[in-house]
Amino acid sequence: MTAIQGARERARREVTAAIMDEARRRLAVDGAAKLSLRAVARELGMVSSALYRYFPSRDDLLTALIVEAYDALGEAAEGALDAAPRSAPAERWVAVCVGVRAWALAHPHEFALIHGTPVPGYAAPPDTNAPGGRVPFALARVAREAAEDGLLGPVPGGPLPDALADEARALVEEHAPGVSAPVMAAVVASWAQLVGLVGFEVFGQFTGVIERSRAELFAHQARRLAEGAGLPPNSTPAPAVSWATAPHPKSSPRY
């Protein structure tokens, strides 16, 4: 690469980063449904035609923001998983959940973008699938490695319906060999419940209901989800994380 090509690449990266930064600010002010390339260009002092060289459409910009948010959330979950001891799978599971909650409370507008109301007229492309799967794959990894280590117990409840068992087995073969279909079904359900529990807090739904003990409620439910996936309780509680100091949203983001 020549010096001129290198300078052009650096300039392109810098402009792309500036566009993304401004787009995130517009999300916080106007919401995803009102995101406009013209508004972003105006705030950056660019003409719209120049911005289109970086993002040909609003949907392209939205996709970039969504992928970025999914990856950031996935990194938070995976970082928490890697920091917890493998010998305590329930603790690892809770750590992943705590990492998701902490990121969401620190980035409520980005969480709303990926787990809030769908943007009218926008259809997420396949590019978002892998980043969007990082959190459930982190949970599945806890179960898979617990099974490898002989630390995975039975899943409560009766046998799965046939159609669900078939789909769960397909997921096992692709993502978590060594775990049972009921465990995989529990992981998928836990992922949905985790997003719902975090979303209730991010969007202010606990206001006037649970005020002072949100962290305790979350930790309690995360442990129940772990048990539901066949991860027995630890002999010692999960390490204290900055649950108590996390912000408590009083109202929903403007979405």
Tab-separated table of C-alpha atoms in Angstrom:
chain	number	residue	atom	x	y	z
A	1	MET	CA	0.000	0.000	0.000
A	2	THR	CA	1.400	3.391	-0.988
A	3	ALA	CA	1.595	6.333	1.417
A	4	ILE	CA	-1.252	8.046	-0.460
A	5	GLN	CA	-3.455	4.929	-0.252
A	6	GLY	CA	-2.684	4.628	3.450
A	7	ALA	CA	-3.627	8.252	4.058
A	8	ARG	CA	-6.880	7.769	2.169
A	9	GLU	CA	-7.732	4.692	4.212
A	10	ARG	CA	-7.037	6.532	7.468
A	11	ALA	CA	-9.156	9.461	6.342
A	12	ARG	CA	-11.994	7.123	5.398
A	13	ARG	CA	-11.838	5.385	8.777
A	14	GLU	CA	-11.892	8.735	10.566
A	15	VAL	CA	-14.885	10.007	8.609
A	16	THR	CA	-16.725	6.700	9.087
A	17	ALA	CA	-16.088	6.881	12.833
A	18	ALA	CA	-17.366	10.470	12.935
A	19	ILE	CA	-20.535	9.456	11.072
A	20	MET	CA	-21.121	6.575	13.481
A	21	ASP	CA	-20.546	8.819	16.500
A	22	GLU	CA	-23.055	11.364	15.252
A	23	ALA	CA	-25.548	8.644	14.338
A	24	ARG	CA	-25.384	7.321	17.901
A	25	ARG	CA	-26.062	10.817	19.192
A	26	ARG	CA	-29.064	11.095	16.875
A	27	LEU	CA	-30.347	7.769	18.208
A	28	ALA	CA	-30.294	9.167	21.731
A	29	VAL	CA	-32.121	12.338	20.686
A	30	ASP	CA	-34.597	11.179	18.030
A	31	GLY	CA	-34.680	7.376	18.153
A	32	ALA	CA	-33.884	4.858	15.454
A	33	ALA	CA	-37.134	5.369	13.530
A	34	LYS	CA	-36.208	9.010	12.864
A	35	LEU	CA	-32.576	8.448	11.998
A	36	SER	CA	-31.785	10.473	8.881
A	37	LEU	CA	-28.675	10.573	6.754
A	38	ARG	CA	-29.410	14.210	5.965
A	39	ALA	CA	-29.549	15.099	9.668
A	40	VAL	CA	-26.273	13.288	10.330
A	41	ALA	CA	-24.616	15.003	7.370
A	42	ARG	CA	-25.916	18.407	8.483
A	43	GLU	CA	-24.520	17.993	12.011
A	44	LEU	CA	-21.141	16.994	10.585
A	45	GLY	CA	-21.074	19.876	8.114
A	46	MET	CA	-21.157	17.494	5.153
A	47	VAL	CA	-23.332	17.522	2.077
A	48	SER	CA	-25.606	14.489	1.851
A	49	SER	CA	-24.008	13.269	-1.355
A	50	ALA	CA	-20.653	12.986	0.431
A	51	LEU	CA	-22.118	10.916	3.248
A	52	TYR	CA	-23.692	8.504	0.741
A	53	ARG	CA	-20.191	7.459	-0.277
A	54	TYR	CA	-19.800	5.909	3.174
A	55	PHE	CA	-23.351	4.674	3.777
A	56	PRO	CA	-25.494	4.397	0.625
A	57	SER	CA	-28.750	4.412	2.599
A	58	ARG	CA	-30.234	4.893	6.039
A	59	ASP	CA	-30.592	1.125	6.314
A	60	ASP	CA	-26.874	0.639	5.702
A	61	LEU	CA	-26.114	3.055	8.524
A	62	LEU	CA	-28.649	1.334	10.800
A	63	THR	CA	-27.098	-2.040	10.043
A	64	ALA	CA	-23.645	-0.743	10.949
A	65	LEU	CA	-24.998	0.621	14.241
A	66	ILE	CA	-26.808	-2.647	14.999
A	67	VAL	CA	-23.755	-4.792	14.285
A	68	GLU	CA	-21.630	-2.482	16.417
A	69	ALA	CA	-24.107	-2.700	19.308
A	70	TYR	CA	-24.431	-6.481	19.093
A	71	ASP	CA	-20.653	-6.855	19.042
A	72	ALA	CA	-20.210	-4.557	22.034
A	73	LEU	CA	-22.851	-6.467	23.980
A	74	GLY	CA	-21.274	-9.758	22.939
A	75	GLU	CA	-17.843	-8.582	24.072
A	76	ALA	CA	-19.292	-7.651	27.472
A	77	ALA	CA	-20.869	-11.094	27.840
A	78	GLU	CA	-17.814	-12.991	26.639
A	79	GLY	CA	-15.442	-10.902	28.751
A	80	ALA	CA	-17.480	-11.671	31.847
A	81	LEU	CA	-17.545	-15.357	30.936
A	82	ASP	CA	-13.790	-15.555	30.441
A	83	ALA	CA	-13.134	-13.832	33.780
A	84	ALA	CA	-15.187	-16.359	35.782
A	85	PRO	CA	-13.728	-19.736	36.859
A	86	ARG	CA	-14.657	-22.677	34.667
A	87	SER	CA	-14.991	-24.851	37.777
A	88	ALA	CA	-18.085	-22.852	38.842
A	89	PRO	CA	-20.463	-22.955	35.847
A	90	ALA	CA	-23.412	-21.338	37.641
A	91	GLU	CA	-21.127	-18.468	38.597
A	92	ARG	CA	-20.024	-18.145	34.966
A	93	TRP	CA	-23.651	-18.078	33.826
A	94	VAL	CA	-24.530	-15.331	36.315
A	95	ALA	CA	-21.418	-13.406	35.236
A	96	VAL	CA	-22.607	-13.435	31.617
A	97	CYS	CA	-26.026	-12.166	32.690
A	98	VAL	CA	-24.462	-9.437	34.815
A	99	GLY	CA	-22.247	-8.391	31.917
A	100	VAL	CA	-25.301	-8.051	29.673
A	101	ARG	CA	-27.169	-5.994	32.282
A	102	ALA	CA	-24.223	-3.710	32.975
A	103	TRP	CA	-23.685	-2.981	29.285
A	104	ALA	CA	-27.377	-2.335	28.685
A	105	LEU	CA	-27.687	0.086	31.601
A	106	ALA	CA	-24.615	1.951	30.378
A	107	HIS	CA	-25.856	2.003	26.748
A	108	PRO	CA	-29.672	2.179	26.905
A	109	HIS	CA	-30.158	3.625	23.419
A	110	GLU	CA	-27.968	1.005	21.787
A	111	PHE	CA	-29.815	-1.703	23.740
A	112	ALA	CA	-33.109	-0.241	22.533
A	113	LEU	CA	-31.829	-0.349	18.967
A	114	ILE	CA	-31.187	-4.107	19.071
A	115	HIS	CA	-33.833	-5.235	21.563
A	116	GLY	CA	-36.499	-2.551	21.447
A	117	THR	CA	-39.287	-1.700	19.044
A	118	PRO	CA	-38.483	-2.728	15.429
A	119	VAL	CA	-37.695	0.187	13.128
A	120	PRO	CA	-40.538	0.637	10.614
A	121	GLY	CA	-39.460	-0.289	7.092
A	122	TYR	CA	-36.143	-1.797	8.164
A	123	ALA	CA	-35.320	-5.497	7.678
A	124	ALA	CA	-32.112	-6.689	9.305
A	125	PRO	CA	-29.783	-8.378	6.785
A	126	PRO	CA	-27.901	-11.647	7.442
A	127	ASP	CA	-24.856	-9.548	8.464
A	128	THR	CA	-26.499	-9.072	11.855
A	129	ASN	CA	-27.016	-12.786	12.594
A	130	ALA	CA	-23.565	-13.706	13.896
A	131	PRO	CA	-23.115	-10.604	16.090
A	132	GLY	CA	-26.662	-11.060	17.402
A	133	GLY	CA	-25.862	-14.613	18.455
A	134	ARG	CA	-22.905	-13.814	20.696
A	135	VAL	CA	-24.875	-13.599	23.956
A	136	PRO	CA	-26.838	-16.860	23.545
A	137	PHE	CA	-23.682	-18.584	22.330
A	138	ALA	CA	-21.917	-17.413	25.499
A	139	LEU	CA	-24.679	-19.000	27.579
A	140	ALA	CA	-24.513	-22.155	25.450
A	141	ARG	CA	-20.746	-22.266	25.972
A	142	VAL	CA	-21.252	-22.304	29.746
A	143	ALA	CA	-23.548	-25.316	29.403
A	144	ARG	CA	-21.303	-27.081	26.882
A	145	GLU	CA	-18.154	-26.702	28.990
A	146	ALA	CA	-20.039	-27.719	32.142
A	147	ALA	CA	-21.110	-30.888	30.309
A	148	GLU	CA	-17.505	-31.546	29.247
A	149	ASP	CA	-16.397	-31.190	32.877
A	150	GLY	CA	-19.176	-33.396	34.268
A	151	LEU	CA	-20.774	-30.440	36.046
A	152	LEU	CA	-24.069	-30.276	34.167
A	153	GLY	CA	-27.097	-31.586	36.016
A	154	PRO	CA	-30.614	-32.475	34.874
A	155	VAL	CA	-32.987	-29.871	33.488
A	156	PRO	CA	-36.241	-29.481	35.441
A	157	GLY	CA	-39.515	-30.184	33.684
A	158	GLY	CA	-40.881	-32.966	31.565
A	159	PRO	CA	-39.911	-34.058	28.055
A	160	LEU	CA	-39.872	-31.503	25.263
A	161	PRO	CA	-42.604	-31.393	22.625
A	162	ASP	CA	-41.417	-33.248	19.513
A	163	ALA	CA	-41.122	-30.170	17.270
A	164	LEU	CA	-39.128	-28.255	19.903
A	165	ALA	CA	-36.900	-31.258	20.573
A	166	ASP	CA	-36.068	-31.498	16.867
A	167	GLU	CA	-35.068	-27.845	16.633
A	168	ALA	CA	-33.133	-28.002	19.893
A	169	ARG	CA	-31.165	-31.019	18.653
A	170	ALA	CA	-30.274	-29.149	15.474
A	171	LEU	CA	-28.936	-26.273	17.562
A	172	VAL	CA	-26.962	-28.712	19.712
A	173	GLU	CA	-25.287	-30.253	16.671
A	174	GLU	CA	-24.298	-26.844	15.331
A	175	HIS	CA	-23.381	-24.927	18.465
A	176	ALA	CA	-23.098	-27.062	21.594
A	177	PRO	CA	-22.256	-30.732	20.981
A	178	GLY	CA	-22.395	-32.696	24.181
A	179	VAL	CA	-25.437	-31.060	25.766
A	180	SER	CA	-28.954	-32.427	25.597
A	181	ALA	CA	-31.872	-30.976	23.674
A	182	PRO	CA	-33.614	-29.942	26.939
A	183	VAL	CA	-30.507	-28.026	27.997
A	184	MET	CA	-30.359	-26.214	24.668
A	185	ALA	CA	-34.060	-25.375	24.839
A	186	ALA	CA	-33.463	-23.992	28.342
A	187	VAL	CA	-30.564	-21.881	27.056
A	188	VAL	CA	-32.728	-20.363	24.316
A	189	ALA	CA	-35.562	-19.645	26.753
A	190	SER	CA	-33.099	-18.168	29.253
A	191	TRP	CA	-31.717	-15.854	26.581
A	192	ALA	CA	-35.202	-14.530	25.920
A	193	GLN	CA	-35.909	-14.119	29.626
A	194	LEU	CA	-32.569	-12.374	30.171
A	195	VAL	CA	-33.312	-9.842	27.442
A	196	GLY	CA	-36.791	-9.307	28.864
A	197	LEU	CA	-35.548	-8.810	32.415
A	198	VAL	CA	-32.878	-6.359	31.314
A	199	GLY	CA	-35.326	-4.595	29.011
A	200	PHE	CA	-37.803	-4.111	31.865
A	201	GLU	CA	-35.123	-2.243	33.770
A	202	VAL	CA	-33.690	-0.282	30.841
A	203	PHE	CA	-37.135	0.881	29.706
A	204	GLY	CA	-38.221	1.949	33.178
A	205	GLN	CA	-40.867	-0.734	33.710
A	206	PHE	CA	-39.749	-1.394	37.289
A	207	THR	CA	-40.377	2.211	38.307
A	208	GLY	CA	-42.726	2.250	41.264
A	209	VAL	CA	-42.520	-1.544	41.551
A	210	ILE	CA	-38.929	-2.523	42.303
A	211	GLU	CA	-36.773	0.458	43.240
A	212	ARG	CA	-34.054	-0.406	45.749
A	213	SER	CA	-33.509	-4.091	45.062
A	214	ARG	CA	-33.252	-4.340	41.293
A	215	ALA	CA	-29.752	-5.735	41.459
A	216	GLU	CA	-30.824	-8.368	43.966
A	217	LEU	CA	-33.848	-9.301	41.865
A	218	PHE	CA	-31.661	-9.622	38.801
A	219	ALA	CA	-29.039	-11.761	40.558
A	220	HIS	CA	-31.734	-14.009	42.013
A	221	GLN	CA	-33.392	-14.532	38.645
A	222	ALA	CA	-30.069	-15.108	36.866
A	223	ARG	CA	-29.322	-17.922	39.320
A	224	ARG	CA	-32.777	-19.400	38.756
A	225	LEU	CA	-32.132	-19.358	35.013
A	226	ALA	CA	-28.841	-21.154	35.617
A	227	GLU	CA	-30.586	-23.849	37.614
A	228	GLY	CA	-33.197	-24.179	34.877
A	229	ALA	CA	-30.410	-24.945	32.404
A	230	GLY	CA	-29.003	-27.715	34.582
A	231	LEU	CA	-26.292	-25.684	36.316
A	232	PRO	CA	-26.345	-26.485	40.043
A	233	PRO	CA	-25.975	-23.657	42.575
A	234	ASN	CA	-22.457	-22.832	43.665
A	235	SER	CA	-21.298	-23.563	47.172
A	236	THR	CA	-20.389	-19.897	47.441
A	237	PRO	CA	-22.309	-16.965	45.968
A	238	ALA	CA	-21.223	-15.330	42.740
A	239	PRO	CA	-18.693	-12.521	43.208
A	240	ALA	CA	-20.031	-9.074	43.903
A	241	VAL	CA	-20.209	-6.944	40.776
A	242	SER	CA	-21.153	-3.285	40.616
A	243	TRP	CA	-24.875	-4.084	40.588
A	244	ALA	CA	-25.725	-1.640	43.344
A	245	THR	CA	-23.983	1.256	41.624
A	246	ALA	CA	-25.563	0.699	38.219
A	247	PRO	CA	-27.959	3.460	37.164
A	248	HIS	CA	-31.688	2.887	37.583
A	249	PRO	CA	-33.544	4.328	34.595
A	250	LYS	CA	-36.602	6.315	35.643
A	251	SER	CA	-38.216	6.425	32.227
A	252	SER	CA	-37.998	4.796	28.848
A	253	PRO	CA	-35.515	6.021	26.213
A	254	ARG	CA	-37.213	8.034	23.493
A	255	TYR	CA	-37.949	5.186	21.083
